[in-house]
Amino acid sequence: MLDSRTIQVIKSTIPLLESAGPALTIHFYERMFKHNPELKDVFNLAHQHSGGQPVALFNAVAAYAKNIENLAVLSSTVERIAQKHTGFLIKPEQYAIVGSHLLATLKELGGDAVTEEVLEAWAQAYGFLADMFIQREAQIYQSNAEQDGGWLGERQFIISAKKTESTVITSFILTPEDGKPVKDFIPGQYLSLKLKHPNLAYEEIRQYSLSDAPNGNSYRISVKRELGGQVSNLLHDTMHIGDKIAVMPPAGDFILEVGADIPVVLISAGVGQTPMKSMLNQLIKLQHPSAITWLHACEQGDVHGFKQAIHTKRQQHHNLKSHVWYRKPSSTDVVGTDYDFEGQMELSKVADQLLPHAHYYFCGPIGFMSAIKQQLLALGVSAENMHYEVFGPHADL
């Protein structure tokens, strides 16, 4: 544990951190990539360019300083980051590299306010935090290797099927090249793919939600074509049946955990439906006896993925209800057939199906999820019954 003086010094630097803001972590990443360019193969460079990752890291550093006396409140944050790190195959020795650049950044931006005592305190605090991550990640790596169908590090998979779900979403079935089983996962988790291609300046690792229930033989991911997205467009346009992809074991802390007597509401917008689809398929596979409600929002019919699959499941399972919102229906979209409501998702329109004791899982753009959270709170749903996933760097709603 950290001693009281170290804790006191760390807390004294909170005003400095808040004054610097995300500029601190922007400088950190620029410095690290300059001196250790090999780490560009590890980090998602698109999130660097968008500014999302520096902001997320700054929020994590600030939260660590503010909760240095009560780290238990950060346990969910540590778990989320550790899960993500295993998808990037983070090694213990890389923490020392990150630590050296973090301390150098503090000194370079903090000036005279960052004394030797401050640097020593942050060195101890960072080392303590790094050890927490290293230990948890070692547990995850070991568990992945020991489970039936599990593995450690990269494993070669083959694209065994490719299906167009909408004009922007394509599903890929990934089957292991060695023909052996694959480990189970918990619906809501994601796969990490490593792609090396002449069109990419560096190796790129991307994490995509699994979009089907576990079956022990293969995995399915469903990828949205992002405007200007190098990797998503590469997958859509240049990766075909028979091509190989390096895959890391499933990971993630956004998971379906409900008892048989708990109603489940799955809420999504756009490609945020992919982890919901995995959850839905698992609930149906396990014959979940309580009510299941599927709520989805998208722009219009041509981008509406899994439309027919959801319609078929609703016809086959009496306890499944679904409602769809199109923000701007096209002239060929039919209300009552393709969609139920026009405009933004308003939960008040289906309030009679939203039970306070149900568990709510939601995924989509940040603005969408923030609005959903506020609507659920207004309907009397406890925050403890809400579970959400952010695609990309984490943000609090």
Short mmCIF file of C-alpha atoms in Angstrom, two decimals:
data_model
loop_
_atom_site.label_atom_id
_atom_site.label_comp_id
_atom_site.label_asym_id
_atom_site.label_seq_id
_atom_site.Cartn_x
_atom_site.Cartn_y
_atom_site.Cartn_z
CA MET A 1 0.00 0.00 0.00
CA LEU A 2 1.00 3.60 -0.47
CA ASP A 3 2.14 5.49 2.63
CA SER A 4 0.27 8.53 3.92
CA ARG A 5 2.89 11.03 2.68
CA THR A 6 2.75 9.66 -0.86
CA ILE A 7 -1.03 9.88 -0.82
CA GLN A 8 -0.86 13.45 0.46
CA VAL A 9 1.56 14.47 -2.30
CA ILE A 10 -0.54 12.81 -5.02
CA LYS A 11 -3.65 14.64 -3.80
CA SER A 12 -1.74 17.92 -3.83
CA THR A 13 -1.18 17.51 -7.58
CA ILE A 14 -4.90 17.33 -8.43
CA PRO A 15 -5.12 21.09 -9.20
CA LEU A 16 -2.11 20.72 -11.50
CA LEU A 17 -3.76 17.83 -13.35
CA GLU A 18 -7.05 19.68 -13.70
CA SER A 19 -5.28 22.79 -14.93
CA ALA A 20 -3.38 20.83 -17.59
CA GLY A 21 -6.45 18.86 -18.67
CA PRO A 22 -6.24 16.46 -21.64
CA ALA A 23 -3.24 18.45 -22.94
CA LEU A 24 -1.30 16.39 -20.39
CA THR A 25 -2.16 13.07 -22.01
CA ILE A 26 -1.91 14.42 -25.56
CA HIS A 27 1.69 15.40 -24.75
CA PHE A 28 2.23 12.00 -23.13
CA TYR A 29 1.15 10.07 -26.23
CA GLU A 30 3.13 12.32 -28.57
CA ARG A 31 6.20 11.81 -26.43
CA MET A 32 5.77 8.05 -26.13
CA PHE A 33 5.17 7.47 -29.85
CA LYS A 34 8.20 9.61 -30.70
CA HIS A 35 10.54 7.66 -28.43
CA ASN A 36 8.84 4.26 -28.71
CA PRO A 37 7.25 4.11 -32.18
CA GLU A 38 6.89 0.33 -31.88
CA LEU A 39 3.90 0.99 -29.61
CA LYS A 40 1.99 2.36 -32.60
CA ASP A 41 1.36 -1.31 -33.42
CA VAL A 42 -0.45 -1.62 -30.09
CA PHE A 43 -2.54 1.53 -29.73
CA ASN A 44 -5.56 2.35 -31.88
CA LEU A 45 -4.22 5.35 -33.80
CA ALA A 46 -7.70 6.36 -34.96
CA HIS A 47 -8.62 7.05 -31.33
CA GLN A 48 -5.46 9.16 -31.00
CA HIS A 49 -6.41 11.27 -34.00
CA SER A 50 -9.99 11.73 -32.79
CA GLY A 51 -8.78 12.82 -29.35
CA GLY A 52 -10.92 10.23 -27.60
CA GLN A 53 -8.08 8.17 -26.12
CA PRO A 54 -6.13 11.11 -24.60
CA VAL A 55 -9.32 12.34 -22.94
CA ALA A 56 -10.11 8.85 -21.60
CA LEU A 57 -6.59 8.46 -20.23
CA PHE A 58 -6.69 11.89 -18.61
CA ASN A 59 -9.99 11.04 -16.92
CA ALA A 60 -8.48 7.79 -15.64
CA VAL A 61 -5.37 9.53 -14.27
CA ALA A 62 -7.45 12.24 -12.61
CA ALA A 63 -9.81 9.65 -11.11
CA TYR A 64 -6.84 7.72 -9.73
CA ALA A 65 -5.47 10.82 -8.02
CA LYS A 66 -8.85 11.81 -6.60
CA ASN A 67 -9.56 8.30 -5.27
CA ILE A 68 -6.04 7.45 -4.15
CA GLU A 69 -7.33 6.84 -0.60
CA ASN A 70 -10.21 4.63 -1.72
CA LEU A 71 -9.14 2.64 -4.74
CA ALA A 72 -12.02 0.20 -4.32
CA VAL A 73 -14.27 2.65 -6.16
CA LEU A 74 -12.04 2.21 -9.21
CA SER A 75 -12.34 -1.59 -9.31
CA SER A 76 -14.74 -1.58 -12.26
CA THR A 77 -12.45 0.81 -14.14
CA VAL A 78 -9.44 -1.42 -13.49
CA GLU A 79 -11.36 -4.47 -14.70
CA ARG A 80 -12.56 -2.75 -17.88
CA ILE A 81 -9.05 -1.55 -18.76
CA ALA A 82 -7.41 -4.87 -17.88
CA GLN A 83 -9.85 -6.73 -20.13
CA LYS A 84 -9.10 -4.32 -22.98
CA HIS A 85 -5.35 -4.61 -22.40
CA THR A 86 -5.43 -8.39 -22.83
CA GLY A 87 -6.96 -7.87 -26.27
CA PHE A 88 -3.94 -5.72 -27.14
CA LEU A 89 -1.56 -8.31 -25.63
CA ILE A 90 -0.07 -5.75 -23.26
CA LYS A 91 3.11 -7.09 -21.63
CA PRO A 92 4.33 -6.31 -18.08
CA GLU A 93 7.50 -4.65 -19.38
CA GLN A 94 5.45 -2.14 -21.36
CA TYR A 95 4.19 -0.62 -18.13
CA ALA A 96 7.71 0.60 -17.37
CA ILE A 97 7.81 2.40 -20.74
CA VAL A 98 4.45 4.04 -20.10
CA GLY A 99 5.51 5.02 -16.58
CA SER A 100 8.72 6.68 -17.72
CA HIS A 101 6.85 8.82 -20.26
CA LEU A 102 4.13 9.70 -17.75
CA LEU A 103 6.69 10.98 -15.24
CA ALA A 104 8.59 12.86 -17.94
CA THR A 105 5.34 14.45 -19.12
CA LEU A 106 4.52 15.61 -15.60
CA LYS A 107 7.94 17.23 -15.32
CA GLU A 108 7.86 18.81 -18.77
CA LEU A 109 4.38 20.30 -18.37
CA GLY A 110 4.39 20.92 -14.62
CA GLY A 111 7.63 22.86 -14.44
CA ASP A 112 8.78 23.93 -10.97
CA ALA A 113 5.56 22.64 -9.39
CA VAL A 114 6.72 19.09 -10.10
CA THR A 115 9.45 18.64 -7.54
CA GLU A 116 11.54 15.54 -6.96
CA GLU A 117 9.15 14.62 -4.15
CA VAL A 118 6.20 14.87 -6.54
CA LEU A 119 7.97 12.73 -9.13
CA GLU A 120 8.85 10.13 -6.52
CA ALA A 121 5.27 10.04 -5.22
CA TRP A 122 3.88 9.58 -8.73
CA ALA A 123 6.50 6.92 -9.45
CA GLN A 124 5.31 4.97 -6.42
CA ALA A 125 1.64 5.55 -7.20
CA TYR A 126 2.06 4.53 -10.83
CA GLY A 127 4.05 1.46 -9.83
CA PHE A 128 1.30 0.43 -7.43
CA LEU A 129 -1.36 0.84 -10.13
CA ALA A 130 0.76 -0.94 -12.75
CA ASP A 131 1.14 -3.92 -10.42
CA MET A 132 -2.65 -4.10 -10.06
CA PHE A 133 -3.04 -4.26 -13.84
CA ILE A 134 -0.18 -6.71 -14.34
CA GLN A 135 -1.60 -9.11 -11.75
CA ARG A 136 -5.16 -8.94 -13.08
CA GLU A 137 -4.05 -9.28 -16.69
CA ALA A 138 -1.91 -12.30 -15.80
CA GLN A 139 -5.03 -13.92 -14.33
CA ILE A 140 -7.01 -13.23 -17.51
CA TYR A 141 -4.22 -14.54 -19.76
CA GLN A 142 -3.94 -17.71 -17.67
CA SER A 143 -7.70 -18.25 -17.66
CA ASN A 144 -7.85 -17.80 -21.43
CA ALA A 145 -5.11 -20.38 -21.93
CA GLU A 146 -6.56 -22.96 -19.54
CA GLN A 147 -10.21 -22.93 -20.61
CA ASP A 148 -11.48 -25.50 -23.09
CA GLY A 149 -10.85 -24.10 -26.55
CA GLY A 150 -8.75 -21.31 -25.08
CA TRP A 151 -5.39 -19.98 -26.13
CA LEU A 152 -2.71 -17.46 -25.22
CA GLY A 153 -1.78 -14.59 -27.51
CA GLU A 154 -2.64 -14.69 -31.20
CA ARG A 155 -4.44 -17.53 -32.97
CA GLN A 156 -5.03 -17.77 -36.69
CA PHE A 157 -8.65 -17.78 -37.81
CA ILE A 158 -10.14 -18.07 -41.29
CA ILE A 159 -13.09 -16.08 -42.59
CA SER A 160 -15.48 -18.95 -43.28
CA ALA A 161 -18.51 -16.81 -44.15
CA LYS A 162 -19.26 -13.18 -44.92
CA LYS A 163 -22.79 -11.78 -44.95
CA THR A 164 -24.17 -8.34 -45.71
CA GLU A 165 -26.56 -7.31 -42.90
CA SER A 166 -27.29 -3.80 -44.23
CA THR A 167 -25.67 -1.21 -46.48
CA VAL A 168 -23.18 -0.44 -43.69
CA ILE A 169 -22.91 -3.65 -41.60
CA THR A 170 -21.24 -6.90 -42.65
CA SER A 171 -20.95 -10.04 -40.53
CA PHE A 172 -17.89 -12.28 -40.55
CA ILE A 173 -17.83 -15.87 -39.30
CA LEU A 174 -14.35 -16.66 -37.99
CA THR A 175 -13.29 -20.31 -37.69
CA PRO A 176 -9.93 -21.41 -36.23
CA GLU A 177 -7.39 -22.53 -38.81
CA ASP A 178 -6.38 -25.49 -36.63
CA GLY A 179 -9.95 -26.84 -36.66
CA LYS A 180 -10.04 -27.12 -32.87
CA PRO A 181 -12.81 -25.76 -30.60
CA VAL A 182 -12.93 -22.16 -29.41
CA LYS A 183 -13.50 -21.00 -25.86
CA ASP A 184 -16.90 -19.82 -24.76
CA PHE A 185 -17.51 -16.17 -24.01
CA ILE A 186 -20.14 -14.18 -22.16
CA PRO A 187 -22.53 -12.31 -24.48
CA GLY A 188 -21.54 -8.66 -24.57
CA GLN A 189 -17.83 -9.39 -24.90
CA TYR A 190 -15.67 -8.60 -27.92
CA LEU A 191 -12.93 -10.10 -30.07
CA SER A 192 -9.61 -8.39 -30.77
CA LEU A 193 -8.34 -8.72 -34.34
CA LYS A 194 -4.80 -7.90 -35.48
CA LEU A 195 -4.58 -6.78 -39.08
CA LYS A 196 -1.46 -6.28 -41.13
CA HIS A 197 -2.04 -4.95 -44.63
CA PRO A 198 -0.12 -2.93 -47.24
CA ASN A 199 -2.76 -0.22 -46.91
CA LEU A 200 -1.94 0.22 -43.20
CA ALA A 201 1.17 2.06 -41.99
CA TYR A 202 1.25 -0.05 -38.82
CA GLU A 203 -0.29 -3.24 -37.55
CA GLU A 204 -3.73 -2.38 -36.25
CA ILE A 205 -5.67 -4.08 -33.48
CA ARG A 206 -9.41 -3.52 -33.44
CA GLN A 207 -12.01 -4.83 -31.02
CA TYR A 208 -15.44 -5.84 -32.31
CA SER A 209 -18.37 -7.11 -30.28
CA LEU A 210 -19.34 -10.71 -30.79
CA SER A 211 -22.78 -10.74 -32.38
CA ASP A 212 -23.98 -14.30 -31.81
CA ALA A 213 -24.34 -16.71 -28.90
CA PRO A 214 -21.31 -18.89 -28.14
CA ASN A 215 -21.24 -22.20 -30.02
CA GLY A 216 -17.78 -23.64 -29.28
CA ASN A 217 -16.72 -23.81 -32.94
CA SER A 218 -16.60 -20.30 -34.37
CA TYR A 219 -17.16 -16.62 -33.63
CA ARG A 220 -19.24 -14.00 -35.40
CA ILE A 221 -18.51 -10.30 -35.49
CA SER A 222 -20.55 -7.68 -37.34
CA VAL A 223 -18.61 -4.64 -38.50
CA LYS A 224 -19.93 -1.23 -39.50
CA ARG A 225 -18.24 0.50 -42.40
CA GLU A 226 -17.04 3.76 -40.84
CA LEU A 227 -16.59 6.81 -43.03
CA GLY A 228 -12.83 7.19 -43.35
CA GLY A 229 -12.23 4.15 -41.15
CA GLN A 230 -9.16 2.37 -42.49
CA VAL A 231 -9.72 -0.96 -40.78
CA SER A 232 -13.49 -1.25 -41.15
CA ASN A 233 -13.27 -0.43 -44.87
CA LEU A 234 -10.41 -2.89 -45.26
CA LEU A 235 -12.53 -5.63 -43.71
CA HIS A 236 -15.52 -4.80 -45.90
CA ASP A 237 -13.65 -4.40 -49.17
CA THR A 238 -10.51 -6.53 -49.12
CA MET A 239 -11.06 -9.38 -46.63
CA HIS A 240 -12.84 -12.34 -48.19
CA ILE A 241 -13.84 -15.92 -47.41
CA GLY A 242 -10.68 -17.97 -46.92
CA ASP A 243 -8.55 -15.06 -45.73
CA LYS A 244 -6.72 -15.36 -42.41
CA ILE A 245 -6.90 -13.03 -39.42
CA ALA A 246 -4.97 -13.14 -36.14
CA VAL A 247 -7.43 -13.20 -33.25
CA MET A 248 -7.01 -12.78 -29.50
CA PRO A 249 -9.37 -14.47 -27.00
CA PRO A 250 -12.75 -12.88 -26.20
CA ALA A 251 -12.63 -10.22 -23.50
CA GLY A 252 -14.68 -7.43 -21.97
CA ASP A 253 -16.59 -6.54 -18.82
CA PHE A 254 -19.91 -5.65 -20.49
CA ILE A 255 -21.62 -8.97 -19.94
CA LEU A 256 -25.08 -10.48 -19.69
CA GLU A 257 -25.70 -11.51 -16.08
CA VAL A 258 -29.32 -12.03 -15.12
CA GLY A 259 -31.35 -14.64 -13.29
CA ALA A 260 -34.19 -16.51 -14.94
CA ASP A 261 -36.78 -14.39 -13.13
CA ILE A 262 -35.38 -11.06 -14.37
CA PRO A 263 -36.90 -9.32 -17.43
CA VAL A 264 -34.28 -8.06 -19.87
CA VAL A 265 -34.47 -4.97 -22.08
CA LEU A 266 -31.90 -4.66 -24.88
CA ILE A 267 -31.58 -1.11 -26.23
CA SER A 268 -29.38 -0.07 -29.14
CA ALA A 269 -28.72 2.45 -31.87
CA GLY A 270 -26.90 1.72 -35.11
CA VAL A 271 -24.15 -0.88 -34.87
CA GLY A 272 -24.59 -0.80 -31.09
CA GLN A 273 -27.00 -3.67 -31.64
CA THR A 274 -24.13 -6.15 -32.15
CA PRO A 275 -23.54 -7.04 -28.47
CA MET A 276 -27.33 -6.93 -27.97
CA LYS A 277 -27.72 -9.53 -30.73
CA SER A 278 -25.31 -11.82 -28.91
CA MET A 279 -27.27 -11.36 -25.67
CA LEU A 280 -30.62 -11.92 -27.38
CA ASN A 281 -29.46 -15.10 -29.10
CA GLN A 282 -28.11 -16.44 -25.81
CA LEU A 283 -31.31 -15.63 -23.91
CA ILE A 284 -33.33 -17.45 -26.55
CA LYS A 285 -30.88 -20.35 -26.63
CA LEU A 286 -31.25 -20.75 -22.85
CA GLN A 287 -35.05 -20.35 -23.10
CA HIS A 288 -35.09 -17.36 -20.78
CA PRO A 289 -38.59 -17.49 -19.24
CA SER A 290 -39.01 -13.81 -18.37
CA ALA A 291 -39.91 -10.99 -20.73
CA ILE A 292 -37.33 -9.88 -23.31
CA THR A 293 -37.71 -6.50 -25.01
CA TRP A 294 -35.68 -5.42 -28.04
CA LEU A 295 -35.55 -1.67 -28.73
CA HIS A 296 -33.53 -0.41 -31.68
CA ALA A 297 -32.99 2.94 -33.38
CA CYS A 298 -31.34 3.71 -36.70
CA GLU A 299 -31.50 6.20 -39.55
CA GLN A 300 -33.73 4.26 -41.96
CA GLY A 301 -34.37 0.85 -43.45
CA ASP A 302 -31.30 0.45 -45.65
CA VAL A 303 -28.96 0.69 -42.63
CA HIS A 304 -31.16 -1.48 -40.39
CA GLY A 305 -29.14 -4.63 -39.72
CA PHE A 306 -30.63 -7.95 -38.54
CA LYS A 307 -34.16 -6.72 -39.35
CA GLN A 308 -35.45 -10.04 -40.67
CA ALA A 309 -33.66 -12.06 -37.98
CA ILE A 310 -35.34 -10.08 -35.20
CA HIS A 311 -38.72 -10.30 -36.93
CA THR A 312 -38.40 -14.09 -37.19
CA LYS A 313 -37.38 -14.48 -33.55
CA ARG A 314 -40.30 -12.32 -32.42
CA GLN A 315 -42.69 -14.59 -34.32
CA GLN A 316 -41.18 -17.71 -32.76
CA HIS A 317 -40.89 -16.59 -29.12
CA HIS A 318 -43.95 -15.32 -27.27
CA ASN A 319 -41.95 -13.55 -24.55
CA LEU A 320 -39.96 -11.41 -27.03
CA LYS A 321 -41.26 -8.00 -28.03
CA SER A 322 -39.48 -5.56 -30.32
CA HIS A 323 -39.90 -1.90 -31.27
CA VAL A 324 -37.91 0.03 -33.84
CA TRP A 325 -37.38 3.76 -34.41
CA TYR A 326 -36.28 5.22 -37.76
CA ARG A 327 -35.01 8.77 -37.45
CA LYS A 328 -35.78 9.60 -41.09
CA PRO A 329 -37.69 6.79 -42.83
CA SER A 330 -37.21 6.55 -46.59
CA SER A 331 -40.10 6.51 -49.04
CA THR A 332 -39.90 2.71 -49.20
CA ASP A 333 -39.91 2.13 -45.42
CA VAL A 334 -43.30 0.95 -44.16
CA VAL A 335 -44.48 1.87 -40.67
CA GLY A 336 -45.76 -1.18 -38.80
CA THR A 337 -43.65 -3.48 -40.97
CA ASP A 338 -40.14 -2.04 -41.10
CA TYR A 339 -40.37 0.26 -38.10
CA ASP A 340 -42.77 1.34 -35.36
CA PHE A 341 -41.92 4.97 -34.59
CA GLU A 342 -40.38 7.91 -36.41
CA GLY A 343 -37.78 10.20 -34.86
CA GLN A 344 -35.48 9.75 -31.87
CA MET A 345 -36.08 6.86 -29.47
CA GLU A 346 -38.62 7.85 -26.81
CA LEU A 347 -39.03 5.19 -24.14
CA SER A 348 -42.27 6.78 -22.96
CA LYS A 349 -43.93 5.26 -26.03
CA VAL A 350 -43.29 1.76 -24.67
CA ALA A 351 -43.27 2.61 -20.96
CA ASP A 352 -45.82 -0.11 -20.18
CA GLN A 353 -43.19 -2.72 -21.13
CA LEU A 354 -40.33 -1.21 -19.13
CA LEU A 355 -40.45 -2.69 -15.66
CA PRO A 356 -38.38 -0.96 -12.94
CA HIS A 357 -36.89 -4.26 -11.75
CA ALA A 358 -35.81 -5.33 -15.25
CA HIS A 359 -32.17 -5.13 -16.28
CA TYR A 360 -31.35 -2.73 -19.11
CA TYR A 361 -28.44 -3.21 -21.47
CA PHE A 362 -27.72 -0.47 -23.98
CA CYS A 363 -25.14 0.42 -26.58
CA GLY A 364 -24.80 3.10 -29.25
CA PRO A 365 -23.40 6.61 -29.68
CA ILE A 366 -22.58 8.48 -26.46
CA GLY A 367 -25.37 11.04 -26.94
CA PHE A 368 -27.90 8.27 -27.50
CA MET A 369 -26.86 6.37 -24.39
CA SER A 370 -26.88 9.50 -22.23
CA ALA A 371 -30.43 10.23 -23.36
CA ILE A 372 -31.50 6.64 -22.69
CA LYS A 373 -30.02 6.74 -19.19
CA GLN A 374 -31.92 9.93 -18.35
CA GLN A 375 -35.17 8.50 -19.73
CA LEU A 376 -34.74 5.31 -17.71
CA LEU A 377 -34.05 7.27 -14.53
CA ALA A 378 -37.21 9.31 -15.19
CA LEU A 379 -39.14 6.04 -15.50
CA GLY A 380 -37.92 4.93 -12.07
CA VAL A 381 -35.21 2.50 -13.15
CA SER A 382 -32.28 2.24 -10.74
CA ALA A 383 -28.82 3.02 -12.12
CA GLU A 384 -27.74 -0.34 -10.68
CA ASN A 385 -29.98 -2.04 -13.23
CA MET A 386 -28.38 -0.22 -16.17
CA HIS A 387 -25.42 -1.64 -18.07
CA TYR A 388 -23.81 0.00 -21.07
CA GLU A 389 -20.87 -0.30 -23.43
CA VAL A 390 -18.94 2.46 -25.17
CA PHE A 391 -17.35 1.54 -28.48
CA GLY A 392 -13.87 3.06 -28.29
CA PRO A 393 -12.38 4.99 -25.35
CA HIS A 394 -14.61 4.87 -22.29
CA ALA A 395 -16.75 7.82 -21.27
CA ASP A 396 -19.11 8.21 -18.33
CA LEU A 397 -22.73 8.96 -19.14
#
